[in-house]
Amino acid sequence: MPRPLEFVRRAVRQRINEIFNDYEAGERPALRRADALFPTSSVAWRVNGDIVTMMIGGVSGLLLQMLHPKVLAGVWDHSDFRADMHGRLRRTAKFIAITTYDHAEAGRTAIDKVKRIHAKLGGSLPDGTPYRVSDPDLLAWVHVTETISFLNAWVRYQQPDMTMADQDAYFDEMARIGEALGADPLPRTRAEAESLIRSFRPQLKADARTNDVAALVMRQKVGGMAEDAAAGIIMQTGADLLPDWAREMHGLPKAPAAVTRSARTMARSLDWVYTGSPNRQVWPAEVREWPTGGPK
């Protein structure tokens, strides 16, 4: 019979699984498999599996991406973010989980689905400048801001002593996903990622629409006092993770020290919650669906 603390672990895991997966639509967490697009020994497996740092990085990456007028226009024109920002963040998390951990076929299917959607979308900026969501340059901006934000969150809140060799390896590994999506150019090292971001800076701006998106991100609610308190920590530390120049463009404050300490505590707590769970088990090739029985 499970001990009381094990009941707590299971209850928290179940709630988190429900937040990140639409159970009514049949979604379940992605299975970790040895036949994934990335090997189990990859840096991507280490970085992309931490819930707290991936959410902090996801918020930071989204705020950084929205400073590009064409990326902002694509979200503004073709996304339901104003009604469902949580859904957008959840879909991004799901895509990363599937392409990192699920079997390679599922990863390629997820990539192809995104590419088909991107190919259909385009429009014009308020000044009439045309854009296409599938533009390799725009995809490169989305890719580099996302990957550097995920990595920065991991380094700050989980592995401050991460070697530069491992950080470079992360960019090199994640370039596989960016390349499959059509992004170009793609950074293969941290130095290349930072250089690419600097090259985009003259194109970036913050206006009323940028402010609207940032406000929606920062006031996200998940439901329930505990979940909303955790979301508040994620949002504040996500903004805090931004480069100073980007945070100033958004007009967002740095997070208080108490909030960053809370983020570290939350990351350590969820490490404990997920110890020994099916979410972190590497499943054999014949298992294709989330287990309905056994340990939760």
Short mmCIF file of C-alpha atoms in Angstrom, two decimals:
data_model
loop_
_atom_site.label_atom_id
_atom_site.label_comp_id
_atom_site.label_asym_id
_atom_site.label_seq_id
_atom_site.Cartn_x
_atom_site.Cartn_y
_atom_site.Cartn_z
CA MET A 1 0.00 0.00 0.00
CA PRO A 2 1.41 3.43 -0.97
CA ARG A 3 2.64 5.58 1.88
CA PRO A 4 1.06 9.03 2.52
CA LEU A 5 3.90 10.87 0.78
CA GLU A 6 3.46 8.65 -2.27
CA PHE A 7 -0.20 9.67 -2.43
CA VAL A 8 0.96 13.30 -2.45
CA ARG A 9 3.39 12.60 -5.28
CA ARG A 10 0.74 10.87 -7.34
CA ALA A 11 -1.84 13.59 -6.75
CA VAL A 12 0.56 16.37 -7.77
CA ARG A 13 1.72 14.44 -10.85
CA GLN A 14 -1.85 13.79 -11.90
CA ARG A 15 -2.76 17.46 -11.57
CA ILE A 16 0.29 18.56 -13.57
CA ASN A 17 -0.44 15.97 -16.24
CA GLU A 18 -3.97 17.37 -16.52
CA ILE A 19 -2.67 20.93 -16.85
CA PHE A 20 -0.37 20.01 -19.71
CA ASN A 21 -2.66 17.53 -21.47
CA ASP A 22 -6.26 17.80 -22.63
CA TYR A 23 -7.52 14.59 -21.04
CA GLU A 24 -11.03 15.09 -22.44
CA ALA A 25 -9.54 15.04 -25.94
CA GLY A 26 -7.61 11.87 -25.14
CA GLU A 27 -4.20 13.48 -24.66
CA ARG A 28 -1.70 11.88 -22.32
CA PRO A 29 1.91 12.75 -21.41
CA ALA A 30 4.51 11.87 -24.02
CA LEU A 31 6.23 8.56 -23.39
CA ARG A 32 10.00 8.61 -23.01
CA ARG A 33 11.42 6.11 -25.47
CA ALA A 34 14.84 4.89 -26.53
CA ASP A 35 13.77 5.19 -30.20
CA ALA A 36 13.10 8.97 -29.98
CA LEU A 37 14.61 11.55 -32.32
CA PHE A 38 17.21 12.25 -29.61
CA PRO A 39 19.16 9.54 -27.76
CA THR A 40 18.58 9.12 -24.04
CA SER A 41 22.13 10.40 -23.40
CA SER A 42 21.50 13.71 -25.18
CA VAL A 43 21.65 17.08 -23.47
CA ALA A 44 18.17 17.74 -24.86
CA TRP A 45 16.79 14.87 -22.76
CA ARG A 46 18.28 16.45 -19.66
CA VAL A 47 17.16 20.04 -20.33
CA ASN A 48 13.76 19.52 -21.96
CA GLY A 49 12.34 17.29 -19.25
CA ASP A 50 12.31 19.77 -16.38
CA ILE A 51 8.82 21.22 -16.01
CA VAL A 52 9.69 24.35 -14.06
CA THR A 53 12.65 25.48 -16.15
CA MET A 54 10.89 24.66 -19.42
CA MET A 55 7.90 26.77 -18.40
CA ILE A 56 10.12 29.65 -17.26
CA GLY A 57 12.06 29.38 -20.51
CA GLY A 58 8.86 29.08 -22.53
CA VAL A 59 7.46 32.32 -21.08
CA SER A 60 10.77 34.11 -21.60
CA GLY A 61 11.08 32.81 -25.14
CA LEU A 62 7.55 33.89 -26.02
CA LEU A 63 8.13 37.39 -24.68
CA LEU A 64 11.37 37.61 -26.67
CA GLN A 65 9.77 36.26 -29.86
CA MET A 66 6.96 38.82 -29.72
CA LEU A 67 9.44 41.68 -30.07
CA HIS A 68 9.78 40.78 -33.75
CA PRO A 69 6.92 42.56 -35.57
CA LYS A 70 6.37 39.76 -38.10
CA VAL A 71 6.31 37.03 -35.47
CA LEU A 72 3.92 39.15 -33.41
CA ALA A 73 1.71 39.65 -36.47
CA GLY A 74 1.59 35.91 -37.08
CA VAL A 75 0.42 35.27 -33.54
CA TRP A 76 -1.97 38.23 -33.60
CA ASP A 77 -3.55 37.29 -36.92
CA HIS A 78 -3.69 33.50 -36.70
CA SER A 79 -3.75 32.50 -33.04
CA ASP A 80 -6.47 32.35 -30.39
CA PHE A 81 -3.96 33.48 -27.77
CA ARG A 82 -6.28 36.20 -26.46
CA ALA A 83 -8.86 33.57 -25.49
CA ASP A 84 -6.48 30.70 -24.78
CA MET A 85 -2.92 31.73 -23.89
CA HIS A 86 -2.68 28.70 -21.60
CA GLY A 87 -3.54 26.48 -24.57
CA ARG A 88 -0.80 28.05 -26.65
CA LEU A 89 1.81 27.48 -23.95
CA ARG A 90 0.54 23.94 -23.44
CA ARG A 91 0.79 23.14 -27.16
CA THR A 92 4.37 24.40 -27.25
CA ALA A 93 5.24 22.23 -24.25
CA LYS A 94 3.55 19.24 -25.90
CA PHE A 95 5.49 19.75 -29.13
CA ILE A 96 8.81 19.86 -27.26
CA ALA A 97 7.92 16.75 -25.25
CA ILE A 98 6.91 14.72 -28.30
CA THR A 99 9.86 15.73 -30.47
CA THR A 100 12.32 15.12 -27.63
CA TYR A 101 11.02 11.94 -25.98
CA ASP A 102 8.31 10.14 -27.94
CA HIS A 103 9.16 7.66 -30.68
CA ALA A 104 10.77 9.20 -33.76
CA GLU A 105 7.69 8.63 -35.91
CA ALA A 106 5.56 10.66 -33.50
CA GLY A 107 8.20 13.41 -33.47
CA ARG A 108 8.31 13.63 -37.26
CA THR A 109 4.50 13.65 -37.41
CA ALA A 110 4.37 16.57 -34.97
CA ILE A 111 6.94 18.50 -37.02
CA ASP A 112 5.09 17.85 -40.29
CA LYS A 113 1.83 19.05 -38.74
CA VAL A 114 3.42 22.35 -37.66
CA LYS A 115 4.99 22.80 -41.10
CA ARG A 116 1.64 22.32 -42.83
CA ILE A 117 0.05 24.92 -40.58
CA HIS A 118 2.90 27.39 -41.12
CA ALA A 119 2.72 26.98 -44.91
CA LYS A 120 -0.84 28.31 -44.95
CA LEU A 121 -0.30 31.40 -42.84
CA GLY A 122 0.72 34.92 -43.74
CA GLY A 123 -0.54 38.47 -43.87
CA SER A 124 0.57 42.06 -43.55
CA LEU A 125 1.91 44.25 -40.78
CA PRO A 126 -0.08 47.35 -39.83
CA ASP A 127 2.16 49.33 -42.22
CA GLY A 128 1.39 46.95 -45.09
CA THR A 129 4.65 44.99 -45.04
CA PRO A 130 3.87 41.39 -46.03
CA TYR A 131 5.00 38.38 -44.02
CA ARG A 132 4.87 34.59 -44.25
CA VAL A 133 4.97 32.45 -41.11
CA SER A 134 7.04 29.90 -43.04
CA ASP A 135 9.81 32.46 -43.77
CA PRO A 136 13.07 30.65 -42.82
CA ASP A 137 14.39 33.84 -41.23
CA LEU A 138 11.35 34.21 -38.96
CA LEU A 139 11.52 30.53 -38.04
CA ALA A 140 15.19 31.04 -37.17
CA TRP A 141 14.23 33.85 -34.76
CA VAL A 142 11.57 31.69 -33.11
CA HIS A 143 13.98 28.76 -32.87
CA VAL A 144 16.93 30.65 -31.40
CA THR A 145 14.86 32.58 -28.86
CA GLU A 146 13.11 29.42 -27.72
CA THR A 147 16.22 27.28 -27.39
CA ILE A 148 18.35 29.89 -25.64
CA SER A 149 15.50 30.63 -23.23
CA PHE A 150 15.02 26.96 -22.34
CA LEU A 151 18.75 26.58 -21.81
CA ASN A 152 19.11 29.79 -19.78
CA ALA A 153 16.31 28.71 -17.46
CA TRP A 154 17.93 25.30 -16.98
CA VAL A 155 21.31 26.85 -16.20
CA ARG A 156 19.90 29.41 -13.80
CA TYR A 157 17.52 27.18 -11.86
CA GLN A 158 18.90 23.65 -12.17
CA GLN A 159 22.52 23.47 -13.32
CA PRO A 160 24.50 26.69 -12.80
CA ASP A 161 27.78 24.85 -13.42
CA MET A 162 26.71 23.41 -16.79
CA THR A 163 29.76 23.24 -19.06
CA MET A 164 29.97 25.30 -22.22
CA ALA A 165 30.53 22.06 -24.12
CA ASP A 166 27.13 20.79 -22.96
CA GLN A 167 25.50 24.13 -23.73
CA ASP A 168 26.94 24.03 -27.25
CA ALA A 169 25.76 20.44 -27.61
CA TYR A 170 22.22 21.52 -26.72
CA PHE A 171 22.12 24.05 -29.56
CA ASP A 172 23.61 21.51 -31.95
CA GLU A 173 21.03 18.89 -30.99
CA MET A 174 18.05 21.25 -31.10
CA ALA A 175 19.12 22.48 -34.53
CA ARG A 176 17.76 19.17 -35.80
CA ILE A 177 14.23 20.30 -34.95
CA GLY A 178 14.79 23.80 -36.32
CA GLU A 179 16.13 22.41 -39.57
CA ALA A 180 13.17 20.06 -39.96
CA LEU A 181 10.81 23.01 -39.47
CA GLY A 182 12.62 25.05 -42.14
CA ALA A 183 14.50 27.56 -39.98
CA ASP A 184 17.60 29.17 -41.46
CA PRO A 185 20.19 30.18 -40.26
CA LEU A 186 20.56 27.84 -37.31
CA PRO A 187 23.01 28.26 -34.42
CA ARG A 188 25.09 25.23 -33.47
CA THR A 189 26.78 26.77 -30.42
CA ARG A 190 25.89 29.25 -27.69
CA ALA A 191 28.14 31.87 -29.25
CA GLU A 192 26.36 31.48 -32.58
CA ALA A 193 22.97 31.76 -30.85
CA GLU A 194 23.94 34.98 -29.08
CA SER A 195 25.37 36.38 -32.32
CA LEU A 196 22.16 35.54 -34.20
CA ILE A 197 20.03 37.29 -31.59
CA ARG A 198 22.24 40.39 -31.83
CA SER A 199 21.79 40.41 -35.61
CA PHE A 200 18.00 40.56 -35.18
CA ARG A 201 17.96 43.42 -32.70
CA PRO A 202 17.60 46.24 -35.29
CA GLN A 203 14.34 44.60 -36.44
CA LEU A 204 12.78 44.42 -32.98
CA LYS A 205 10.25 46.82 -31.52
CA ALA A 206 7.63 47.09 -28.80
CA ASP A 207 4.27 48.72 -29.48
CA ALA A 208 0.70 48.56 -28.22
CA ARG A 209 0.13 45.08 -29.64
CA THR A 210 3.35 43.82 -28.07
CA ASN A 211 2.20 45.23 -24.74
CA ASP A 212 -1.17 43.48 -25.09
CA VAL A 213 0.48 40.10 -25.68
CA ALA A 214 2.92 40.59 -22.81
CA ALA A 215 0.08 41.56 -20.48
CA LEU A 216 -1.85 38.42 -21.41
CA VAL A 217 1.21 36.27 -20.75
CA MET A 218 1.97 37.88 -17.40
CA ARG A 219 -1.55 37.56 -16.00
CA GLN A 220 -2.10 33.91 -16.92
CA LYS A 221 -4.35 31.90 -14.63
CA VAL A 222 -4.42 28.11 -14.56
CA GLY A 223 -7.18 27.48 -12.03
CA GLY A 224 -6.93 26.89 -8.32
CA MET A 225 -4.98 28.91 -5.77
CA ALA A 226 -1.90 26.68 -5.75
CA GLU A 227 -1.70 26.49 -9.53
CA ASP A 228 -2.15 30.24 -9.95
CA ALA A 229 0.50 30.97 -7.32
CA ALA A 230 2.92 28.68 -9.20
CA ALA A 231 1.97 30.34 -12.50
CA GLY A 232 2.73 33.75 -10.99
CA ILE A 233 6.23 32.58 -10.08
CA ILE A 234 6.73 31.16 -13.57
CA MET A 235 5.61 34.37 -15.27
CA GLN A 236 7.75 36.66 -13.11
CA THR A 237 10.87 34.54 -13.45
CA GLY A 238 10.23 34.15 -17.19
CA ALA A 239 10.30 37.93 -17.58
CA ASP A 240 13.32 38.14 -15.27
CA LEU A 241 15.18 35.68 -17.52
CA LEU A 242 14.99 38.06 -20.49
CA PRO A 243 18.10 39.99 -21.51
CA ASP A 244 18.02 43.40 -19.83
CA TRP A 245 17.41 45.19 -23.13
CA ALA A 246 14.42 42.96 -23.97
CA ARG A 247 12.91 43.26 -20.49
CA GLU A 248 13.25 47.05 -20.72
CA MET A 249 11.54 47.06 -24.14
CA HIS A 250 8.60 45.26 -22.54
CA GLY A 251 8.69 47.54 -19.50
CA LEU A 252 8.75 44.53 -17.17
CA PRO A 253 10.44 44.53 -13.77
CA LYS A 254 13.07 42.13 -12.52
CA ALA A 255 11.72 39.43 -10.24
CA PRO A 256 12.26 39.91 -6.50
CA ALA A 257 14.84 37.60 -4.93
CA ALA A 258 12.07 35.85 -2.99
CA VAL A 259 10.38 34.89 -6.27
CA THR A 260 13.54 33.46 -7.82
CA ARG A 261 14.16 31.49 -4.63
CA SER A 262 10.62 30.15 -4.86
CA ALA A 263 11.27 29.03 -8.44
CA ARG A 264 14.32 27.05 -7.32
CA THR A 265 12.33 25.49 -4.51
CA MET A 266 9.54 24.59 -6.90
CA ALA A 267 12.00 22.98 -9.32
CA ARG A 268 13.53 20.87 -6.55
CA SER A 269 10.09 19.92 -5.25
CA LEU A 270 8.93 18.67 -8.65
CA ASP A 271 12.13 16.67 -9.02
CA TRP A 272 11.00 14.83 -5.89
CA VAL A 273 7.41 14.55 -7.14
CA TYR A 274 8.49 12.92 -10.41
CA THR A 275 11.06 10.55 -8.96
CA GLY A 276 10.07 7.02 -9.97
CA SER A 277 7.09 8.14 -12.06
CA PRO A 278 6.04 6.81 -15.51
CA ASN A 279 6.80 10.30 -16.86
CA ARG A 280 10.52 9.64 -16.44
CA GLN A 281 10.61 5.95 -17.29
CA VAL A 282 12.11 4.92 -20.63
CA TRP A 283 9.52 2.66 -22.24
CA PRO A 284 10.22 -0.24 -24.62
CA ALA A 285 9.43 0.03 -28.33
CA GLU A 286 6.24 -2.04 -28.10
CA VAL A 287 4.61 0.46 -25.70
CA ARG A 288 2.88 3.14 -27.77
CA GLU A 289 0.26 4.48 -25.36
CA TRP A 290 0.36 6.01 -21.88
CA PRO A 291 -0.15 3.21 -19.32
CA THR A 292 -3.60 3.04 -17.77
CA GLY A 293 -2.54 0.81 -14.88
CA GLY A 294 0.48 0.52 -12.65
CA PRO A 295 2.19 3.32 -10.75
CA LYS A 296 1.03 6.89 -11.36
#
